[in-house]
CSV table of C-alpha atoms in Angstrom, one decimal:
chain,number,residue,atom,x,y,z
I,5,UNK,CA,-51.0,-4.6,115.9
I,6,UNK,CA,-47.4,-3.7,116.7
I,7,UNK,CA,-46.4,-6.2,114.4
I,8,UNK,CA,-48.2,-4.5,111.7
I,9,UNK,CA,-47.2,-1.0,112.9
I,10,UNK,CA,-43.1,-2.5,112.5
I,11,UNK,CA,-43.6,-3.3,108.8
I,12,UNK,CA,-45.0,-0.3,107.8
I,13,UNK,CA,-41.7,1.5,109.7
I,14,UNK,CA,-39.6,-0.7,107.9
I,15,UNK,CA,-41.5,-0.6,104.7
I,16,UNK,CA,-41.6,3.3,104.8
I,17,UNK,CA,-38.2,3.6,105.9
I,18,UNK,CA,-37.4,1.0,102.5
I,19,UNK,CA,-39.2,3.9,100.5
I,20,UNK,CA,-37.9,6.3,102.0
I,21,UNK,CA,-34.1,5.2,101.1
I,22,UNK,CA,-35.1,4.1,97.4
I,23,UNK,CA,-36.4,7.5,96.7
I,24,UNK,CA,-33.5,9.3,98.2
I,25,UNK,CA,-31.2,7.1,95.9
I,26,UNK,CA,-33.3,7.9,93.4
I,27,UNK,CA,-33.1,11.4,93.4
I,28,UNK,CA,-29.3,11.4,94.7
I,29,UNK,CA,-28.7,9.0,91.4
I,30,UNK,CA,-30.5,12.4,89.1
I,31,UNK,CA,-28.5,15.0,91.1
I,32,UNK,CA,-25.1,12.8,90.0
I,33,UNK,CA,-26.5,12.6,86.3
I,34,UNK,CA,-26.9,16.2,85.9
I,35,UNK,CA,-22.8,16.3,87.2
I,36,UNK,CA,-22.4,12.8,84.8
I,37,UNK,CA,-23.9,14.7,81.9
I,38,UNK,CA,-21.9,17.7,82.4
I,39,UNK,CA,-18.7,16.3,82.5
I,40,UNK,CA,-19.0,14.2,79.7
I,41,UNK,CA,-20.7,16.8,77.0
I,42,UNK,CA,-19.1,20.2,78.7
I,43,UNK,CA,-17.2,20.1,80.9
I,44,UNK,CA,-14.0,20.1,78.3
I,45,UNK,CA,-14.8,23.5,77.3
I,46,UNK,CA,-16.6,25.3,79.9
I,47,UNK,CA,-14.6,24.0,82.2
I,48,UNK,CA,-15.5,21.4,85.5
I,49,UNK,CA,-15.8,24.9,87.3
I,50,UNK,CA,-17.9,26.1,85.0
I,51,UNK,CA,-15.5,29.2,84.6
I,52,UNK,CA,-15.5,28.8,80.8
I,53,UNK,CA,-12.6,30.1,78.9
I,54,UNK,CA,-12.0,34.2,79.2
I,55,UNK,CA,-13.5,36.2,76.5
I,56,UNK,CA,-13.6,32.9,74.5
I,57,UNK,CA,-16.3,31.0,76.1
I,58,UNK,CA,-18.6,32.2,78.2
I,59,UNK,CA,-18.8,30.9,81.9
I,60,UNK,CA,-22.2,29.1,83.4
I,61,UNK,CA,-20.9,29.7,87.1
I,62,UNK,CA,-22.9,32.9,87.8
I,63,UNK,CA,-23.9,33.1,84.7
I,64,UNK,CA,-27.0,35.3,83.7
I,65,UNK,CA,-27.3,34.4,80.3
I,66,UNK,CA,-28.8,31.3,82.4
I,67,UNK,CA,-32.3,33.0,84.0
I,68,UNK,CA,-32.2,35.5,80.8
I,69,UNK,CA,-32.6,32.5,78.1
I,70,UNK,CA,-33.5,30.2,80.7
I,71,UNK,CA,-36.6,28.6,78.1
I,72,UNK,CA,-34.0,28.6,75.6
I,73,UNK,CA,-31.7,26.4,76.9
I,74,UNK,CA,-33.1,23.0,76.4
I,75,UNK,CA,-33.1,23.9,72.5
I,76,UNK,CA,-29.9,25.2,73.1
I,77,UNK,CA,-28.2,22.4,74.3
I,78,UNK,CA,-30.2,19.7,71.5
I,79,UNK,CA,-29.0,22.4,68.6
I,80,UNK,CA,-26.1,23.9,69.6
I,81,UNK,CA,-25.4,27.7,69.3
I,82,UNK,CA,-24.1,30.0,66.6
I,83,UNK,CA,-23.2,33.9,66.3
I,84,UNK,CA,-22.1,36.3,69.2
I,85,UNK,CA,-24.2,36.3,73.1
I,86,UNK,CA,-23.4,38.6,75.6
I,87,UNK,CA,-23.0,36.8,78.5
I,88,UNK,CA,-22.5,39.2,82.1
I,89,UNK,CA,-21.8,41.9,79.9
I,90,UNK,CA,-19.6,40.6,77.9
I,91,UNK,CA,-19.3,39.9,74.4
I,92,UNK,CA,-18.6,36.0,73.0
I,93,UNK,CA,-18.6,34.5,69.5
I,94,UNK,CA,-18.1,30.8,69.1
I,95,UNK,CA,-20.2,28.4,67.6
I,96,UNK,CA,-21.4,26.2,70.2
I,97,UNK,CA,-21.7,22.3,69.1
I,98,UNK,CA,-24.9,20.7,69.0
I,99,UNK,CA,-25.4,17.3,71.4
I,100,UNK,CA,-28.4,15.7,69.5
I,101,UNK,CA,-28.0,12.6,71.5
I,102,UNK,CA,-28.9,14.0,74.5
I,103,UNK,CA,-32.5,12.4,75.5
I,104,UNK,CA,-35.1,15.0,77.1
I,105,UNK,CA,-34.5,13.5,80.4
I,106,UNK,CA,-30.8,14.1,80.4
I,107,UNK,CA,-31.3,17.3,79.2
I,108,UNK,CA,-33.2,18.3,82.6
I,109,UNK,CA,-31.0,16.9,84.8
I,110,UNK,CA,-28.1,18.3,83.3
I,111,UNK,CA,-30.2,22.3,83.3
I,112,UNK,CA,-31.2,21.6,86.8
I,113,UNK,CA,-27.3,20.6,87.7
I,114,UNK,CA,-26.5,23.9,86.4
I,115,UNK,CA,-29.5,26.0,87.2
I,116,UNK,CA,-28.2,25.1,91.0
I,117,UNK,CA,-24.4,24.8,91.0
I,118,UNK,CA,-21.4,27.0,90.0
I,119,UNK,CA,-23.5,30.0,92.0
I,120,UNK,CA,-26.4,29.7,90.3
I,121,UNK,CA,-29.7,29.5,92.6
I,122,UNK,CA,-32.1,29.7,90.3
I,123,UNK,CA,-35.4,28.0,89.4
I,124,UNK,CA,-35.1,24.6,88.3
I,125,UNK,CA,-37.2,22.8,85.4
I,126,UNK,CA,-39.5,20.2,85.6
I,127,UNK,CA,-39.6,17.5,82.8
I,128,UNK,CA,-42.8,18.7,81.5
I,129,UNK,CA,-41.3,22.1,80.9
I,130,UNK,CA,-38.0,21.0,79.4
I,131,UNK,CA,-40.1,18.3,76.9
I,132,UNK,CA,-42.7,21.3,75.9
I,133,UNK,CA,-39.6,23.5,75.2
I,134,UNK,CA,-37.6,21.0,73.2
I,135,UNK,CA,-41.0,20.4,71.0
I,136,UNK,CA,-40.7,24.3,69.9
I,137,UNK,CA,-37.0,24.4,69.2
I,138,UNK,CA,-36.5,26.5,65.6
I,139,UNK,CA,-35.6,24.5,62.9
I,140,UNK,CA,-32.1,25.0,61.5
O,5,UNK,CA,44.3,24.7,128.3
O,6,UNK,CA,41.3,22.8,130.5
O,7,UNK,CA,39.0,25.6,128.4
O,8,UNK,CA,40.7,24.7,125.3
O,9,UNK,CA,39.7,21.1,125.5
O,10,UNK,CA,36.0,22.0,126.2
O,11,UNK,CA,36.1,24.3,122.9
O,12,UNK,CA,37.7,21.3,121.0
O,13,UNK,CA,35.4,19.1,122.2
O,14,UNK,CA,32.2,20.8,121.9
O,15,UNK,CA,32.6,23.9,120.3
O,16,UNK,CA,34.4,22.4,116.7
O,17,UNK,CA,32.4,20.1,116.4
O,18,UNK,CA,28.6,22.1,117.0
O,19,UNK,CA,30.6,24.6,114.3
O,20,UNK,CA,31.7,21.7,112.3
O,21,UNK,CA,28.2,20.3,112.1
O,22,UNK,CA,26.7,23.8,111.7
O,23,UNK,CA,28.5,24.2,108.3
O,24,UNK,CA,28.2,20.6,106.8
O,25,UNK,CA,24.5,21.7,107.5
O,26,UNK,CA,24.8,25.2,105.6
O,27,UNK,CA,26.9,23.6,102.7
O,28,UNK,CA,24.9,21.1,102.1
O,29,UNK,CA,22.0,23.6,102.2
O,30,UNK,CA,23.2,25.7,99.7
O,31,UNK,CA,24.8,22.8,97.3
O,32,UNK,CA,21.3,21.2,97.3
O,33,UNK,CA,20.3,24.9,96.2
O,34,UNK,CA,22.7,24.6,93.2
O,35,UNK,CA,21.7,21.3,92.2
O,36,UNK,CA,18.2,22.3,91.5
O,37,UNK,CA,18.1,22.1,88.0
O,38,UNK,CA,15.8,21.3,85.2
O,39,UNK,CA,16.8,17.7,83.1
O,40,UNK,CA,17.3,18.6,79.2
O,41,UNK,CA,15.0,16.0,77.6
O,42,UNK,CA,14.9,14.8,73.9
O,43,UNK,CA,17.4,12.6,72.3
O,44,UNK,CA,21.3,13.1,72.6
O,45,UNK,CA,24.5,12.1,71.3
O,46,UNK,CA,28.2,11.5,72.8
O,47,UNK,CA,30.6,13.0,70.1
O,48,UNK,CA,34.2,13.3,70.0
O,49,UNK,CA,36.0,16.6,69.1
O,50,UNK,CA,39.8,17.7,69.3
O,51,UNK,CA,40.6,20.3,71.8
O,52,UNK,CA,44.5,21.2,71.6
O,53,UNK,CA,45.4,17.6,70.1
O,54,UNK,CA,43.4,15.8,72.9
O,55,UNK,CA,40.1,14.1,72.1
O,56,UNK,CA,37.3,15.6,74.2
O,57,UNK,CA,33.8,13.9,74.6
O,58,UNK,CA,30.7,16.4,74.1
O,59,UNK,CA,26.9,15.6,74.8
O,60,UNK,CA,24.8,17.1,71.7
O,61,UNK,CA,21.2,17.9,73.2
O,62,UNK,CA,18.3,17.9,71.0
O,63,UNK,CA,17.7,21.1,69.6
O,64,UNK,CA,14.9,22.9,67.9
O,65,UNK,CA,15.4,23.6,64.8
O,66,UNK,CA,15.2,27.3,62.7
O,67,UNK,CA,11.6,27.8,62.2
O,68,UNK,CA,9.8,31.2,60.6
O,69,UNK,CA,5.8,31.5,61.3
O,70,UNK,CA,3.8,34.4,61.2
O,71,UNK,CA,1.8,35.6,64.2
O,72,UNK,CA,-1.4,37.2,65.1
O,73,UNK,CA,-0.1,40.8,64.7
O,74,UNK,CA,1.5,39.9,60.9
O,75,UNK,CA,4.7,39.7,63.0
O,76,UNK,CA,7.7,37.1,61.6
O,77,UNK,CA,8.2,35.0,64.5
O,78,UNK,CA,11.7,33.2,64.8
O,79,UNK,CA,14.5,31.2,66.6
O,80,UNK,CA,15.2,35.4,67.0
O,81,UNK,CA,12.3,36.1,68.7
O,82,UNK,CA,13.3,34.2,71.6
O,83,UNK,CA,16.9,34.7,71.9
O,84,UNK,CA,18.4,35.1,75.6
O,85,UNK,CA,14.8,34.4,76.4
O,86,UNK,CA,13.0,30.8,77.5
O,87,UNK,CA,9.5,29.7,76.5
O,88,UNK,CA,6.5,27.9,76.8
O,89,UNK,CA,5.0,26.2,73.8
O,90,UNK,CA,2.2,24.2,72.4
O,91,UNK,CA,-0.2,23.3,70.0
O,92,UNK,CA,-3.9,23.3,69.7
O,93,UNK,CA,-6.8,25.1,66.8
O,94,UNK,CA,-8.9,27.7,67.7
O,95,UNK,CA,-12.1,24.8,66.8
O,96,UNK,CA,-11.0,22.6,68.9
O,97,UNK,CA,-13.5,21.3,71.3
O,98,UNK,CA,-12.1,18.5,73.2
O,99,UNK,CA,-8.8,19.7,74.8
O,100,UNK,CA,-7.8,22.9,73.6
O,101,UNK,CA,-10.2,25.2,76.0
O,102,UNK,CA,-8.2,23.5,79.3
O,103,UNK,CA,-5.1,23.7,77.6
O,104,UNK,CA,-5.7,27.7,77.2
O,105,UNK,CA,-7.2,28.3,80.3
O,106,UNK,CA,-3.9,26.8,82.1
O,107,UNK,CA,-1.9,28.3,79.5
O,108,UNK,CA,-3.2,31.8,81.1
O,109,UNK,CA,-2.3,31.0,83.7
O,110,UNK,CA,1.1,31.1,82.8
O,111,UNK,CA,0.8,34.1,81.4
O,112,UNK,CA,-0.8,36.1,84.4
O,113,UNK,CA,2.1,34.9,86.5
O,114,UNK,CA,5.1,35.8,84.2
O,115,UNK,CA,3.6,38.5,82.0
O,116,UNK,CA,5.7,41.4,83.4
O,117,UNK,CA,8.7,39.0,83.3
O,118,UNK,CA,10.1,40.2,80.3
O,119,UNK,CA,12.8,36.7,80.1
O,120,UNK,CA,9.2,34.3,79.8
O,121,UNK,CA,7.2,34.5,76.3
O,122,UNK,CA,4.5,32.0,75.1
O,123,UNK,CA,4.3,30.4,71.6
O,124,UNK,CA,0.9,28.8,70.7
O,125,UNK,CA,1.0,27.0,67.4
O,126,UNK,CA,-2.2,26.3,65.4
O,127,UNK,CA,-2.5,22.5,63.8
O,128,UNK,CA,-5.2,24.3,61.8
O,129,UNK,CA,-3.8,26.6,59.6
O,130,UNK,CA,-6.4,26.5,56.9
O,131,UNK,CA,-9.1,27.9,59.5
O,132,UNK,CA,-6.7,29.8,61.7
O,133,UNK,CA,-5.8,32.3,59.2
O,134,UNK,CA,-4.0,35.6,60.9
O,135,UNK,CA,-7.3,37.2,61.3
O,136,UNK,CA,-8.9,34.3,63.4
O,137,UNK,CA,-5.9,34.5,65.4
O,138,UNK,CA,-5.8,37.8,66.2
O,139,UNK,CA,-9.3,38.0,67.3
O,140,UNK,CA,-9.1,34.9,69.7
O,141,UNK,CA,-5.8,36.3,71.7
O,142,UNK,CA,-7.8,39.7,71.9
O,143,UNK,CA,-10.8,38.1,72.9
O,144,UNK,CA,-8.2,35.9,75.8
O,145,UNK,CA,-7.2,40.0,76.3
O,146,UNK,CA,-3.2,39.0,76.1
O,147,UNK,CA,-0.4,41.3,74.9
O,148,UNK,CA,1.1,39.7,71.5
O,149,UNK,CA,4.6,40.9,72.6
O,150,UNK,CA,4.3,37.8,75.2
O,151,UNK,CA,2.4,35.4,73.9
O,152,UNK,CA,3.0,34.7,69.8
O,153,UNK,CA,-0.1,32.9,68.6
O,154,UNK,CA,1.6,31.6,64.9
O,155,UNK,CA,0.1,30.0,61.8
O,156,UNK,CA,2.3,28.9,58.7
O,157,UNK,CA,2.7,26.1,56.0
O,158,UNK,CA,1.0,23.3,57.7
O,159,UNK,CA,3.9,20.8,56.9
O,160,UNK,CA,6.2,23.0,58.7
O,161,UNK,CA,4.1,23.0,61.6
O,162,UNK,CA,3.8,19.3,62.0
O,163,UNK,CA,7.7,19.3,61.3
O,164,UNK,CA,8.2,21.3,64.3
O,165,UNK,CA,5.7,19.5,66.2
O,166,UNK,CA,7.8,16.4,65.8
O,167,UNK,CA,10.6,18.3,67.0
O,168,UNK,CA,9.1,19.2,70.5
O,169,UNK,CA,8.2,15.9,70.9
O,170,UNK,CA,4.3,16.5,70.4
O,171,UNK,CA,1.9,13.9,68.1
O,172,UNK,CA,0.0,15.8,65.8
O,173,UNK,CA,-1.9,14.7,63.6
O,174,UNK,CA,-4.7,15.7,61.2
O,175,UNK,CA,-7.7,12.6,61.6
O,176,UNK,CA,-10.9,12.9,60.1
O,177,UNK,CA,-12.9,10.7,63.0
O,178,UNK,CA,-11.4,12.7,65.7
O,179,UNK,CA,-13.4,15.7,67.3
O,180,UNK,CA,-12.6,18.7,66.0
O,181,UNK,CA,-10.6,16.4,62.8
O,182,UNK,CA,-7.3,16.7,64.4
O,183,UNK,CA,-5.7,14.6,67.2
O,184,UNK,CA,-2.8,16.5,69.0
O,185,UNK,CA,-1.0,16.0,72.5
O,186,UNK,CA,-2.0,18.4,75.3
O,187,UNK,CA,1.6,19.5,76.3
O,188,UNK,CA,3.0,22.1,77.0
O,189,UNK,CA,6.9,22.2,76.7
O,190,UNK,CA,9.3,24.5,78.1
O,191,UNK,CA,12.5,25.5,76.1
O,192,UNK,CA,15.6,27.0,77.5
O,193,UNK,CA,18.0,29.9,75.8
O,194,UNK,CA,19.7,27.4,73.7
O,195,UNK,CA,16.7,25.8,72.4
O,196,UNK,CA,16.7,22.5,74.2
O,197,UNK,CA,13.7,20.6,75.8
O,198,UNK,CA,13.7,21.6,79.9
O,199,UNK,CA,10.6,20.2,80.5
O,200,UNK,CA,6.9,18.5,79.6
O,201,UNK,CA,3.8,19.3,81.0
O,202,UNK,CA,0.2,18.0,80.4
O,203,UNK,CA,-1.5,21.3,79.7
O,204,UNK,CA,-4.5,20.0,80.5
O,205,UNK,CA,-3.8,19.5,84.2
O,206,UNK,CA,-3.8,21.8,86.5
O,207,UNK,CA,-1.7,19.9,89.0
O,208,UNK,CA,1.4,19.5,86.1
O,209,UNK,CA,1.0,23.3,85.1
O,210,UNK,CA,1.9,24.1,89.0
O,211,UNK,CA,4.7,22.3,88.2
O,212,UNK,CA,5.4,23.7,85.4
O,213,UNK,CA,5.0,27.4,87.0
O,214,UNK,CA,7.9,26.5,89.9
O,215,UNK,CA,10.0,24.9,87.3
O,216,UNK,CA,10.0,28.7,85.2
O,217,UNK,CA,11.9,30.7,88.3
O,218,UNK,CA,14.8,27.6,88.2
O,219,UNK,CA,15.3,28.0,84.6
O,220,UNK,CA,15.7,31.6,84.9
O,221,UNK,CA,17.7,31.0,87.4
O,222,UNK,CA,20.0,29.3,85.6
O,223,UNK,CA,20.0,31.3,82.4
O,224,UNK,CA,21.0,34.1,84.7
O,225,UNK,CA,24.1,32.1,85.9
O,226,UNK,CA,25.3,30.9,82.5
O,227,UNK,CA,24.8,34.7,81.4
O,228,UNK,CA,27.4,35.8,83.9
């Protein structure tokens, strides 16, 4: 009986650490994504460039277009956004290669860093947005 | 005469050591200086029938481009002045947004030094036409007097490029089509290289932002 009782400590405790490095392994691909797609021109801070490119630290244009972004990201962006009240115009490249599932992360890396606390997006909502992105 | 001995002994010698210490203090002072980089050359010249070795220091050359206001931008524009130069396109994805955002740094710190301007060159002068340029340094919200954003014949550009030591170079594969060094150089009153900084890095632009005040330092001496 306490024999039993052990494993299923141990065995919990097993789960318990893969999980945590699972989700700590899609916290650090939101960061991975980020760096390696935008981070060269909005910055590792998120900051942006002034009056050039908009910043995603405190950002509002985040929660405004927040079901926008997943397309966003997949397409790019072209034409002027106003961005905490101020007015930008540069296209933004597209990242086609970006899979759905990187696409999350990376939303939900900045949905919750940079001073944003906002809502973050599950994979089902990210996937049914990226089905309804306009066609170019 | 007892008394005497005690000053020589102690007193001279505390004094003594007291101004080695503040010499030295003050020679290290004058030995700060900035290296002058680039290529040089030993020549030989006659002064009054004696031969007299001179060091030639690379030099940039005349160069005429046309900035965001319309403006002729020369060797002129910055003479008696130093400055801070680099090269990037207003397109270009990969480096060029760091490269600006230290280069504003730069600029908030010496913008009401009147001795400091900034000289941006675009490798892209088929898309950064005068127009292009102007909106981008209004949209930065810097003072053209201070910082020149210049477009011109593209050969001349890459000639002058060559000439501060930075690879440019137009490469279809490359993001953005263009492959160009991040630097950013700094050029004293008689147009030679002071020093080279990776733009891109925010560490080398601190450097780059002590190594400004010793240069005009120094200007200010020869000046005298």
């Amino acid at each position: 009986m306490r024999k039993s009782r052990m494993v299923a400590v141990v065995l919990g405790a097993a789960a318990l650490t893969t999980l945590t490095q699972c989700f700590t392994e899609k916290q650090n691909e939101g960061l991975r994504v980020y760096q390696a797609n935008c981070a060269s021109c909005h910055m590792d801070d998120g900051s942006g460039l002034r009056g050039v490119i908009p910043p995603l630290a405190n950002s509002d244009y985040l929660v405004k277009y927040r079901k926008q972004l997943p397309c966003l990201v997949r397409r790019g962006l072209n034409g002027e956004i106003t961005v905490n009240g101020i007015s930008y115009n540069k296209p933004m490249p597209a990242s086609p290669k970006l899979r759905d599932d990187e696409i999350a992360n990376l939303l939900n890396y900045l949905q919750t860093n940079f001073g944003n606390k906002n809502e973050r997006y599950t994979m089902q909502e990210v996937t049914e947005y990226l089905q309804y992105c306009p066609r170019r | 005469m007892k008394r005497n001995n005690l000053a020589t002994r102690t007193l001279f010698p505390a004094l003594g050591l007291v101004a080695t210490l503040l010499l030295s203090g003050c020679s290290a002072n004058q030995e700060k200086t900035l290296p002058i980089l680039g290529e040089r050359q030993v020549v030989e010249r006659q002064v009054n029938g004696k031969t007299v070795e001179d060091t030639v220091y690379l030099t940039i050359p005349n160069f005429a481009f046309v900035d965001q206001d319309s403006q002729q931008v020369t060797n002129q524009t910055f003479a008696n002045k130093i400055y801070v130069t680099d090269f990037f396109f207003t397109t270009c994805p990969s480096i060029c947004p760091k490269m600006k955002t230290q280069m504003l740094r730069v600029y908030d710190k010496f913008k009401d030094n009147p001795n400091v301007l900034l000289l941006s060159h675009t490798i892209d002068p088929q898309h950064d036409t005068v127009a292009v340029l102007k909106d981008f340094s209004e949209r930065l919200g810097v003072s053209s007097d201070k910082w020149h954003f210049v477009t011109g014949e593209k050969d001349s550009i890459y000639a002058i490029a060559e000439k501060y030591l930075v690879p440019v170079k137009e490469e279809k594969g490359a993001e953005g089509g263009f492959i160009h060094g991040g630097h950013f150089m700094l050029i004293d009153g008689e147009r030679r290289i002071r020093g080279v900084y990776d733009g891109t890095d925010a560490a080398a632009v601190d450097q780059l932002l002590n190594d400004i005040p010793v240069l005009l330092k120094e200007e200010q001496h020869e000046k005298k």
